[in-house]
């Protein structure tokens, strides 16, 4: 970890914190619930026109001809674009161009129209004549790997070489084991998107492009626009002030941003492109299907001795860069003989990509299901088996850098999470036989699963501006996607500066106003952006105390800023309000913070959790009811306890949803998605889960990587749900 901008400490260094670690509502809650918050689809510009997208009816086809003349002649149509108008530049990190001459899934964009209103644009789409040469398609990733399977790309359907990680000798380890099981686990393609469909508003002013868009990563969109239109970096501005959820589906560029910009440039008018729910499901990205073949070997002394995982991953037509399992096999348990092999395969289904957890929920399901099955076959308590084999502080653990030697695990609390969760769920009750207190067709079971993850990787930047009246604005370019980051980051700055939270405001998601940041994903907002905000606030504090020193006949090191006043630490009566200091300064203070988070030393910090579930199964109907669910999480030091609990509860519900709905289904005859709507996809509503059965348990465990000892949390809560429920049923 490298940090710039460190300076004076916050008020009462080493003393009690006054803002961080407390409860409180989001500072933008009123704006959100009253409709004052402006999401992308709420923004209107003078002269704005509306776009619609023509989509492929075929799973795999080549466009022979496309005639847009009738659409262009329709009154009210101002622009039409096809693959002939689109840049020959790949979208960030994968094989897709904005518009392709060869389409590879039902729903892929073929053309786009901009007109004076949405109805006219819809009529124009029907006037575009497209002749297709249909091609064979494949939906199953294992079939796609077989000889003679339809090929999506000239180099085949396999994306690169299989990702392989080895330690020791797996075959030897399995032979040495006293007991071995072989299992197969399958997770279908699942949708894990957000309530807000994607929306983009594009405006050109001469050769300068501004996009208002719903994204988790404004600077990734910024870089994509620079590449697509060959623009100077300074000629692109991305604004994403309010975002209605993301869950990874908005963490990377898609086709809609470039389509809106192409139409706006051609029409010479601002263009709004707002996806329908069906378009959002078909053309954002989905949670990829995985087929996992697992072999586990153990010794009679309850030691995990060998682990072999082969995964077939369905990445769809054009994966969104990140595709594969997480790090559970390599980071969760101590095992001397390990091998993981991941085959990333293209098929003719819609794009997959990063969704909350990025492969961790699928891997957790396979790995922790196998842990339960072999423990029970051996007659062991699954919790005791895990406690014997989990990684603990000081154990070797792989580092992020490719080819780097193992590091040393620090600041973990998985053992404490397991113990806390087991206590709350009363784990000992699982040993009660079904005959005791279980009558009729209904039976109860208790299960558990573990998870871990990192956070905060990459470069983050922020700035903190203090005005003459003592009020403060935090500028950062990641976005608040429902995580409460506006509040959390403001609390960090307020704690450093020694000012009340009520004086804070934020400007988020604007690439022209804030320094570069990697965006809101991968557990990185708190540990990355939060560290940058902390550094920026310390830089601002240094400038304020430097200004105040001669006014108080002191030195900066002898001063502190407490409750909005600057005072001499040894003589608190010698004081000035922050506003008085700023008025005497005569100009605002701007503090800058930049940080690179990574595993540059030997110490590796991870975030851990253990989930426990009690379920009731009706053996006649198959209905599974969740009676209790305990989510015990190591969050470091919680910055805002209410937000942390909400994150745990919300992520837990999303993990539970993966056990019972959101499976995307495809017609084997046509490749069409059969349930690209809420009615058939059945994402859970507030009526499907009783939040009262979910108990969020915060395990205090101050970390080292995040500000004030905090740890990233966003990804972890959704990981264990599938494994935890499966184990309870088992």
XYZ file of C-alpha atoms in Angstrom:
730
model
C 0.000 0.000 0.000
C 1.400 3.381 -0.995
C -0.192 6.598 0.168
C 0.376 10.271 -0.465
C -1.022 13.203 1.426
C -0.658 11.895 4.987
C -0.376 14.693 7.532
C -1.655 15.734 10.936
C -3.907 13.377 12.785
C -7.581 13.994 13.495
C -8.703 15.533 16.745
C -7.362 13.780 19.829
C -4.981 11.356 18.084
C -5.373 7.932 19.599
C -8.471 9.080 21.438
C -12.098 8.056 20.959
C -13.627 8.531 17.533
C -16.508 10.973 17.342
C -18.053 10.233 13.943
C -16.726 6.875 12.757
C -18.208 3.757 14.322
C -21.634 5.205 15.042
C -25.108 4.578 13.660
C -26.958 6.924 11.379
C -29.103 7.218 8.266
C -27.674 7.934 4.835
C -27.055 11.644 4.358
C -28.899 11.518 1.008
C -31.863 9.481 2.277
C -34.370 12.357 2.011
C -33.347 13.133 -1.577
C -33.744 9.479 -2.566
C -37.116 8.780 -0.961
C -38.712 12.085 -1.968
C -37.639 11.900 -5.610
C -35.275 14.870 -5.453
C -32.305 12.679 -6.375
C -31.788 12.773 -10.117
C -31.016 9.440 -11.737
C -29.887 9.317 -15.358
C -33.384 8.706 -16.705
C -34.603 11.805 -14.814
C -32.239 14.184 -16.599
C -33.605 16.223 -19.497
C -31.744 18.609 -21.776
C -33.110 21.190 -24.251
C -33.633 19.605 -27.663
C -33.199 16.083 -26.307
C -34.302 13.222 -28.566
C -34.811 9.534 -27.857
C -33.081 6.372 -29.007
C -34.195 2.808 -29.546
C -32.162 -0.284 -30.441
C -32.937 -2.971 -33.038
C -31.910 -6.380 -31.723
C -31.081 -9.695 -33.341
C -33.810 -12.365 -33.435
C -31.159 -15.052 -33.992
C -28.704 -16.707 -31.611
C -26.014 -16.806 -34.282
C -26.119 -15.174 -37.690
C -24.246 -13.079 -40.182
C -25.813 -9.856 -41.438
C -25.954 -10.102 -45.234
C -27.655 -6.776 -45.921
C -29.199 -4.041 -43.826
C -31.402 -1.347 -45.398
C -32.214 1.700 -43.258
C -33.558 3.971 -46.021
C -37.231 3.733 -45.000
C -36.383 4.356 -41.357
C -34.300 7.407 -42.257
C -37.134 8.758 -44.396
C -39.671 8.563 -41.559
C -40.672 11.971 -40.251
C -39.124 12.734 -36.870
C -36.126 10.428 -37.315
C -32.858 12.303 -36.949
C -30.238 9.553 -36.964
C -29.789 5.856 -37.734
C -26.590 3.879 -37.138
C -25.525 0.342 -38.083
C -22.242 -1.570 -37.940
C -21.114 0.488 -40.925
C -21.179 3.625 -38.747
C -19.650 2.130 -35.614
C -16.010 2.384 -34.503
C -13.817 -0.628 -35.127
C -12.738 -0.611 -31.479
C -13.353 -3.399 -28.993
C -15.324 -2.599 -25.874
C -13.299 -2.684 -22.661
C -11.766 -6.060 -22.006
C -13.609 -8.452 -24.302
C -14.349 -9.460 -27.898
C -17.386 -7.348 -28.683
C -17.608 -4.328 -30.926
C -20.420 -1.842 -30.431
C -22.260 -3.123 -33.503
C -21.173 -6.367 -35.113
C -21.641 -7.717 -38.622
C -21.966 -11.138 -37.029
C -24.392 -11.472 -34.126
C -23.881 -14.095 -31.439
C -26.952 -14.029 -29.180
C -30.649 -13.269 -29.361
C -30.969 -9.638 -28.331
C -27.606 -8.387 -29.556
C -27.743 -4.826 -30.887
C -27.919 -4.613 -34.704
C -28.861 -0.965 -35.292
C -30.043 2.103 -33.389
C -32.378 4.973 -34.160
C -32.833 8.439 -32.635
C -36.071 10.344 -33.149
C -38.066 13.195 -31.675
C -39.915 10.800 -29.413
C -39.709 7.173 -28.382
C -42.801 6.164 -30.328
C -41.360 7.447 -33.601
C -38.085 5.659 -32.879
C -40.003 2.420 -32.290
C -41.818 2.793 -35.629
C -38.498 3.428 -37.367
C -37.030 0.186 -36.027
C -39.776 -1.763 -37.787
C -38.795 -0.138 -41.081
C -35.191 -1.388 -40.966
C -34.844 -4.420 -43.260
C -32.160 -6.912 -42.256
C -31.260 -10.069 -44.178
C -29.523 -12.672 -42.016
C -27.570 -15.797 -42.841
C -28.357 -17.973 -39.838
C -25.542 -20.047 -38.356
C -25.494 -23.042 -36.005
C -25.473 -22.091 -32.338
C -24.510 -23.707 -29.045
C -25.818 -22.980 -25.537
C -24.095 -25.588 -23.361
C -20.426 -24.841 -22.517
C -19.410 -28.503 -22.395
C -20.978 -29.108 -25.793
C -19.182 -25.987 -27.046
C -15.843 -27.627 -26.208
C -16.561 -30.786 -28.193
C -15.118 -31.355 -31.690
C -17.524 -30.212 -34.369
C -19.365 -27.746 -32.121
C -20.486 -24.446 -33.693
C -17.626 -21.954 -33.447
C -18.263 -18.416 -32.255
C -14.775 -17.168 -33.090
C -12.034 -18.158 -35.488
C -9.843 -19.395 -32.651
C -12.675 -21.465 -31.193
C -14.942 -21.216 -28.180
C -12.353 -21.456 -25.427
C -11.315 -18.048 -24.105
C -7.539 -18.180 -23.871
C -5.828 -21.029 -22.078
C -7.401 -22.763 -19.082
C -6.587 -20.956 -15.849
C -4.643 -23.410 -13.726
C -3.379 -23.129 -10.162
C -1.403 -25.985 -8.590
C 0.225 -26.660 -5.251
C 1.843 -29.946 -4.375
C 0.772 -33.057 -6.296
C -2.995 -33.543 -6.386
C -2.984 -37.098 -7.720
C -0.455 -38.180 -5.125
C -2.435 -36.367 -2.426
C -5.647 -38.140 -3.385
C -3.856 -41.498 -3.310
C -2.484 -40.711 0.154
C -5.912 -39.702 1.487
C -7.881 -42.034 3.721
C -11.171 -41.060 2.083
C -11.966 -39.354 -1.228
C -15.240 -38.097 -2.654
C -15.996 -36.981 -6.211
C -18.899 -34.636 -6.797
C -20.362 -32.428 -9.522
C -22.078 -29.114 -8.816
C -23.970 -26.908 -11.247
C -24.991 -23.263 -11.023
C -27.119 -22.014 -13.939
C -26.865 -18.650 -15.627
C -28.475 -16.190 -13.245
C -29.485 -12.557 -13.419
C -28.349 -10.391 -10.529
C -29.062 -6.928 -11.802
C -30.510 -3.814 -10.267
C -33.878 -2.130 -10.017
C -32.718 0.743 -12.243
C -32.339 -0.270 -15.902
C -29.373 1.133 -17.790
C -29.764 4.658 -19.116
C -27.473 7.036 -21.030
C -27.777 10.663 -22.067
C -25.163 11.837 -24.595
C -24.371 15.409 -25.609
C -21.706 16.781 -27.931
C -20.452 20.363 -27.713
C -18.208 20.718 -30.755
C -15.780 17.799 -30.273
C -16.377 17.446 -26.536
C -18.557 14.613 -25.285
C -20.523 14.498 -22.045
C -22.301 11.350 -20.960
C -24.712 11.069 -18.081
C -24.979 7.369 -17.409
C -25.840 4.749 -14.843
C -22.486 3.201 -14.036
C -20.400 1.978 -11.150
C -17.137 2.971 -12.862
C -17.222 6.400 -14.516
C -13.535 6.344 -15.468
C -13.899 2.980 -17.221
C -16.645 4.542 -19.354
C -14.411 7.573 -19.810
C -11.536 5.435 -21.115
C -13.869 3.537 -23.438
C -15.244 6.769 -24.946
C -11.728 8.114 -25.479
C -10.882 4.906 -27.358
C -14.125 4.602 -29.316
C -14.037 8.164 -30.661
C -10.265 8.763 -30.607
C -10.709 11.823 -28.415
C -8.259 13.602 -26.139
C -8.759 12.606 -22.532
C -9.850 16.138 -21.638
C -12.661 16.071 -24.222
C -14.727 13.436 -22.392
C -16.780 13.916 -19.246
C -18.765 11.169 -17.525
C -21.385 12.003 -14.883
C -23.043 9.349 -12.733
C -24.427 11.157 -9.729
C -27.185 8.795 -8.560
C -27.218 5.107 -9.493
C -30.084 2.766 -8.699
C -28.017 -0.299 -7.858
C -25.325 -2.044 -9.822
C -24.257 -5.443 -8.437
C -21.481 -5.564 -11.012
C -23.728 -5.328 -14.052
C -22.801 -1.638 -14.353
C -19.122 -2.007 -13.525
C -17.853 -2.012 -17.110
C -18.633 -0.315 -20.434
C -21.463 -1.713 -22.558
C -22.747 -0.916 -26.029
C -25.350 1.630 -24.917
C -22.882 4.408 -24.070
C -21.282 4.359 -27.517
C -24.626 3.950 -29.310
C -26.022 7.049 -27.609
C -22.877 9.020 -28.410
C -22.895 7.907 -32.066
C -26.522 8.950 -32.488
C -25.982 12.269 -30.702
C -23.030 13.121 -32.932
C -24.967 12.252 -36.078
C -28.173 14.010 -35.025
C -26.382 17.026 -33.510
C -28.801 16.803 -30.582
C -28.631 15.325 -27.071
C -29.768 11.684 -27.186
C -31.333 9.694 -24.354
C -31.167 5.899 -24.510
C -33.166 4.210 -21.771
C -33.322 0.431 -21.639
C -36.512 -1.477 -20.989
C -36.446 -4.198 -18.343
C -36.081 -6.837 -21.069
C -33.140 -4.989 -22.616
C -31.505 -4.609 -19.207
C -31.693 -8.376 -18.661
C -30.537 -9.278 -22.166
C -27.803 -6.716 -22.729
C -26.035 -5.827 -19.513
C -24.307 -8.896 -18.134
C -25.379 -11.953 -16.190
C -23.927 -14.236 -13.521
C -22.154 -16.957 -15.475
C -23.136 -20.608 -15.429
C -20.599 -22.936 -13.842
C -20.169 -26.697 -13.845
C -17.725 -27.790 -11.155
C -16.191 -31.234 -10.822
C -14.735 -31.551 -7.331
C -12.524 -34.200 -5.735
C -11.694 -33.948 -2.036
C -9.330 -36.140 -0.035
C -8.994 -36.204 3.771
C -6.941 -37.969 6.414
C -8.502 -39.828 9.351
C -7.255 -37.111 11.713
C -9.710 -34.660 10.063
C -7.010 -33.046 7.914
C -7.929 -31.761 4.461
C -5.202 -33.333 2.312
C -6.106 -32.847 -1.377
C -8.489 -30.695 -3.387
C -9.081 -30.797 -7.132
C -11.600 -28.505 -8.868
C -12.251 -28.481 -12.601
C -14.696 -25.798 -13.676
C -16.464 -25.228 -16.988
C -17.607 -21.607 -17.126
C -20.218 -20.367 -19.594
C -19.117 -16.861 -20.504
C -21.782 -16.274 -23.117
C -21.135 -14.529 -26.397
C -18.740 -11.824 -25.240
C -17.713 -11.940 -21.612
C -17.160 -8.688 -19.738
C -13.468 -9.224 -18.968
C -13.820 -10.777 -15.514
C -14.976 -14.360 -15.777
C -14.005 -17.249 -13.581
C -14.180 -18.627 -10.085
C -12.977 -16.656 -7.097
C -10.303 -17.569 -4.570
C -12.078 -19.915 -2.179
C -10.086 -23.005 -3.143
C -6.738 -21.243 -2.773
C -7.472 -18.826 0.096
C -9.994 -20.397 2.473
C -8.555 -23.737 3.600
C -5.074 -25.105 4.246
C -4.519 -27.964 1.820
C -1.064 -29.244 0.787
C -2.179 -30.694 -2.567
C -4.340 -28.398 -4.667
C -5.306 -27.975 -8.298
C -7.916 -25.737 -9.886
C -8.518 -25.669 -13.639
C -10.991 -23.213 -15.157
C -12.201 -23.445 -18.755
C -13.861 -20.190 -19.855
C -16.130 -20.995 -22.766
C -18.093 -18.862 -25.234
C -21.667 -19.848 -26.119
C -24.577 -18.165 -27.871
C -26.266 -16.751 -24.784
C -26.190 -13.104 -23.635
C -23.046 -11.616 -22.148
C -21.848 -12.705 -18.768
C -19.605 -10.642 -16.581
C -18.877 -9.388 -13.100
C -21.870 -9.672 -10.818
C -21.726 -9.395 -7.071
C -19.021 -11.814 -5.958
C -17.567 -12.443 -9.460
C -17.550 -16.240 -9.238
C -17.315 -16.512 -5.467
C -20.947 -17.599 -4.865
C -20.593 -20.386 -7.425
C -17.245 -21.555 -6.081
C -18.471 -21.322 -2.504
C -21.452 -23.525 -3.415
C -19.266 -26.250 -4.887
C -16.417 -26.134 -2.391
C -18.369 -25.775 0.836
C -20.974 -28.319 -0.238
C -18.153 -30.807 -0.745
C -16.703 -29.904 2.666
C -20.009 -30.828 4.321
C -20.470 -34.027 2.359
C -17.059 -35.469 3.131
C -17.251 -34.416 6.789
C -20.595 -36.138 7.263
C -19.423 -39.263 5.430
C -16.511 -39.411 7.871
C -18.790 -38.845 10.856
C -17.272 -35.449 11.666
C -18.974 -32.249 12.752
C -18.766 -29.996 9.653
C -18.001 -26.988 11.832
C -15.174 -28.770 13.636
C -13.803 -29.933 10.285
C -13.714 -26.361 9.044
C -12.167 -24.963 12.217
C -9.352 -27.490 11.912
C -8.589 -26.637 8.272
C -9.301 -22.931 7.732
C -6.437 -20.525 7.204
C -5.543 -18.468 10.246
C -3.296 -15.507 10.932
C 0.275 -16.303 9.989
C -0.642 -19.021 7.496
C 0.751 -18.738 3.945
C -1.667 -17.345 1.386
C -1.246 -16.482 -2.316
C -0.667 -12.841 -3.160
C -2.412 -11.010 -5.970
C 0.612 -10.399 -8.164
C 1.090 -13.007 -10.866
C 3.919 -15.349 -9.981
C 4.412 -13.824 -6.536
C 5.402 -16.071 -3.681
C 2.892 -16.721 -0.936
C 2.372 -13.987 1.602
C 1.385 -14.177 5.252
C -2.271 -13.903 6.252
C -3.010 -11.129 8.738
C -6.047 -9.521 10.353
C -8.359 -12.456 9.621
C -11.206 -13.489 11.927
C -12.853 -16.440 10.189
C -12.539 -18.596 13.299
C -14.306 -15.917 15.341
C -16.998 -15.543 12.681
C -17.638 -19.293 12.811
C -17.805 -19.314 16.587
C -20.076 -16.257 16.764
C -22.459 -17.595 14.117
C -22.565 -21.066 15.659
C -23.440 -19.575 19.018
C -26.312 -17.510 17.574
C -27.799 -20.377 15.551
C -27.221 -22.859 18.418
C -25.240 -25.232 16.247
C -25.446 -28.085 18.764
C -29.144 -28.490 17.905
C -28.192 -29.951 14.526
C -27.264 -33.205 16.259
C -30.869 -33.773 17.285
C -32.258 -36.678 15.244
C -35.262 -36.038 12.970
C -37.423 -38.225 15.178
C -37.021 -35.831 18.078
C -39.660 -33.126 17.742
C -40.169 -33.466 13.977
C -43.500 -34.996 13.118
C -45.216 -35.411 9.782
C -43.678 -34.551 6.409
C -41.669 -31.524 7.574
C -38.040 -31.812 8.615
C -35.526 -29.276 9.839
C -31.817 -28.964 9.196
C -28.994 -26.566 10.045
C -26.133 -25.812 7.678
C -23.197 -23.468 7.366
C -20.769 -22.091 4.802
C -17.700 -19.847 4.881
C -16.336 -17.177 2.598
C -13.503 -14.692 2.231
C -12.433 -11.955 -0.134
C -10.039 -9.086 -0.594
C -10.834 -5.463 -1.364
C -9.502 -2.075 -2.279
C -7.235 -2.966 -5.188
C -5.823 -0.404 -7.566
C -5.568 3.372 -7.735
C -8.052 5.676 -6.022
C -8.252 9.439 -5.774
C -10.374 12.024 -3.987
C -10.323 15.671 -3.006
C -11.780 17.511 -0.027
C -12.705 21.195 -0.303
C -13.260 23.361 2.784
C -15.138 26.619 2.148
C -14.901 29.969 3.928
C -17.978 29.153 6.028
C -16.390 25.921 7.260
C -18.567 23.614 5.175
C -16.947 20.726 3.300
C -17.441 18.937 -0.021
C -15.913 15.527 -0.725
C -15.241 14.952 -4.432
C -14.822 11.365 -5.607
C -15.467 9.670 -8.925
C -16.727 6.280 -7.848
C -20.486 6.092 -7.326
C -22.932 5.301 -4.540
C -24.782 2.256 -5.881
C -26.879 1.799 -2.766
C -23.940 1.051 -0.480
C -24.200 4.343 1.400
C -20.753 5.449 0.272
C -21.786 9.128 0.250
C -22.371 8.791 3.982
C -19.421 6.533 4.758
C -16.887 8.666 2.885
C -18.282 11.841 4.457
C -17.920 10.262 7.903
C -14.275 9.453 7.193
C -13.554 13.047 6.136
C -15.511 14.473 9.071
C -13.572 12.300 11.528
C -10.211 13.377 10.120
C -11.128 17.061 9.968
C -12.846 17.170 13.355
C -16.045 18.731 11.997
C -19.702 17.692 12.379
C -21.131 15.359 9.723
C -23.881 17.940 9.123
C -21.321 20.225 7.431
C -20.466 17.623 4.766
C -21.643 17.303 1.168
C -20.449 15.063 -1.664
C -20.007 15.324 -5.416
C -19.774 11.785 -6.740
C -19.281 10.122 -10.099
C -18.057 13.122 -12.121
C -14.801 12.515 -14.004
C -14.294 16.230 -14.572
C -14.638 17.161 -10.899
C -12.772 14.372 -9.120
C -9.462 12.519 -9.517
C -9.194 9.110 -11.169
C -10.716 6.182 -9.296
C -11.253 2.520 -10.147
C -14.960 2.667 -9.337
C -17.405 1.001 -6.984
C -16.886 -2.718 -7.225
C -14.870 -5.556 -5.755
C -15.037 -4.463 -2.095
C -12.885 -1.496 -3.073
C -14.910 1.654 -2.265
C -14.119 1.756 1.456
C -10.568 0.435 1.292
C -9.660 2.289 -1.903
C -11.740 5.453 -2.241
C -12.090 5.660 1.536
C -8.322 5.715 1.974
C -8.062 8.405 -0.697
C -10.696 10.511 1.090
C -8.808 10.059 4.356
C -5.568 11.206 2.712
C -7.309 14.200 1.104
C -8.879 15.210 4.414
C -5.502 14.991 6.150
C -4.014 17.217 3.441
C -6.826 19.736 3.977
C -6.333 19.555 7.754
C -2.621 20.256 7.341
C -3.394 23.420 5.348
C -5.995 24.587 7.867
C -3.669 24.150 10.841
C -0.843 25.865 8.953
C -3.152 28.833 8.400
C -4.325 28.863 12.031
C -0.871 28.557 13.617
C 0.163 32.264 13.422
C -3.384 33.337 14.310
C -3.101 31.407 17.586
C 0.587 32.177 18.102
C 1.379 28.488 17.896
C 2.786 25.866 15.557
C 0.701 23.530 13.364
C 1.879 20.457 15.267
C 0.537 21.905 18.510
C -2.964 22.475 17.122
C -5.998 20.260 16.742
C -9.369 20.657 15.061
C -12.191 19.484 17.328
C -15.942 19.929 16.898
C -15.451 22.573 14.232
C -12.921 24.673 16.164
C -9.148 24.930 15.953
C -7.462 25.023 19.349
C -4.107 24.638 21.007
C -4.126 21.062 22.256
C -2.348 21.902 25.529
C -4.439 25.042 26.090
C -7.988 24.395 24.808
C -9.085 27.910 25.789
C -6.943 29.308 22.955
C -9.338 28.603 20.117
C -10.905 29.878 16.895
C -13.810 28.451 14.957
C -13.030 26.846 11.633
C -15.095 29.541 9.921
C -12.991 32.265 11.574
C -9.791 30.594 10.411
C -11.104 30.207 6.882
C -12.332 33.811 6.766
C -8.885 35.015 7.806
C -7.353 32.748 5.164
C -9.569 34.350 2.522
C -9.718 31.389 0.176
C -10.871 27.796 0.296
C -8.709 24.808 1.125
C -8.469 21.872 -1.289
C -6.895 18.684 -0.038
C -5.862 15.997 -2.494
C -5.529 12.293 -1.788
C -4.215 9.479 -3.903
C -3.629 5.887 -2.899
C -2.603 2.634 -4.524
C -3.990 -0.359 -2.671
C -2.392 -3.716 -3.257
C -0.410 -6.521 -1.715
C 3.039 -5.088 -2.183
C 4.490 -6.498 1.023
C 4.328 -9.976 2.431
C 1.247 -9.328 4.575
C -2.113 -10.205 3.037
C -5.362 -8.980 4.590
C -8.682 -10.627 3.745
C -12.300 -10.117 4.758
C -14.083 -13.211 6.085
C -17.573 -14.397 7.014
C -19.478 -17.467 8.164
C -23.190 -18.001 7.471
C -25.559 -20.364 9.248
C -29.080 -21.348 8.191
C -31.933 -23.303 9.722
C -34.404 -24.546 7.148
C -37.619 -26.513 7.140
C -38.265 -28.883 4.236
C -41.702 -30.220 3.386
C -40.862 -33.667 2.067
C -44.216 -33.936 0.283
C -44.217 -30.632 -1.607
C -40.467 -29.905 -1.701
C -41.000 -26.431 -0.271
C -38.002 -25.077 1.634
C -38.574 -22.386 4.260
C -35.736 -20.430 5.854
C -36.514 -20.221 9.557
C -33.338 -18.502 10.742
C -30.268 -17.164 9.014
C -27.200 -15.819 10.812
C -24.573 -13.857 8.858
C -21.425 -13.310 10.913
C -18.961 -10.931 9.222
C -15.530 -9.575 9.937
C -15.889 -5.988 8.738
C -12.871 -4.541 10.485
C -14.116 -1.427 12.251
C -17.577 -0.493 10.942
C -17.622 3.134 9.777
C -21.432 3.355 10.010
C -22.975 0.445 11.897
C -26.412 0.881 10.321
C -25.003 0.831 6.787
C -22.883 -2.235 7.572
C -25.880 -4.144 8.919
C -27.934 -3.125 5.874
C -25.165 -4.358 3.571
C -25.010 -7.701 5.345
C -28.783 -8.149 5.300
C -29.172 -7.053 1.673
C -26.330 -9.236 0.449
C -27.682 -12.179 2.412
C -31.067 -11.798 0.736
C -29.386 -11.651 -2.668
C -27.462 -14.835 -1.870
C -30.674 -16.526 -0.777
C -32.351 -15.420 -4.008
C -29.780 -17.450 -5.938
C -31.096 -20.586 -4.232
C -34.638 -20.272 -5.537
C -35.046 -17.880 -8.480
C -33.326 -15.622 -11.029
C -32.273 -18.579 -13.185
C -32.197 -17.536 -16.825
C -33.695 -20.121 -19.162
C -33.068 -20.462 -22.885
C -35.086 -22.093 -25.650
C -32.884 -24.928 -27.005
C -34.536 -24.567 -30.430
C -33.870 -20.849 -30.928
C -31.495 -19.713 -28.196
C -34.015 -17.085 -27.094
C -34.112 -16.095 -23.431
C -37.450 -17.338 -22.140
C -37.745 -15.214 -19.017
C -36.294 -11.778 -19.735
C -38.861 -10.122 -17.469
C -39.568 -9.913 -13.758
C -42.738 -11.999 -13.952
C -40.941 -15.112 -15.223
C -37.477 -14.445 -13.801
C -38.997 -14.011 -10.335
C -36.404 -11.917 -8.491
C -37.399 -11.824 -4.833
C -39.516 -9.043 -3.418
C -39.952 -7.942 0.181
C -42.736 -10.526 0.428
C -40.440 -13.461 -0.390
C -38.060 -13.108 2.544
C -38.883 -12.198 6.092
C -35.988 -9.942 7.014
C -36.676 -10.680 10.667
C -35.206 -14.168 10.271
C -31.864 -12.684 9.150
C -29.439 -11.723 11.886
C -26.409 -9.662 10.955
C -23.521 -10.243 13.340
C -20.587 -7.833 13.223
C -17.362 -9.413 14.445
C -15.032 -6.586 15.576
C -11.597 -7.071 14.058
C -9.760 -3.884 13.192
C -7.884 -4.228 9.915
C -4.850 -2.455 8.532
C -5.712 -1.723 4.897
C -8.868 0.376 5.252
C -9.434 3.769 6.891
C -9.792 3.601 10.673
C -9.423 -0.183 10.478
C -12.444 -0.715 8.229
C -12.709 -3.462 5.631
C -14.603 -3.708 2.357
C -17.884 -5.573 2.703
C -20.014 -5.254 -0.433
C -19.254 -8.608 -2.072
C -19.045 -11.099 0.790
C -22.634 -11.276 2.114
C -24.012 -12.863 -1.071
C -21.327 -15.591 -1.354
C -22.418 -18.312 1.115
C -26.186 -18.393 0.509
C -26.331 -21.275 -1.976
C -23.881 -23.470 -0.058
C -25.390 -22.641 3.318
C -28.944 -23.558 2.284
C -27.772 -26.650 0.378
C -25.893 -27.858 3.441
C -28.891 -27.261 5.700
C -31.054 -29.316 3.339
C -28.355 -32.009 3.084
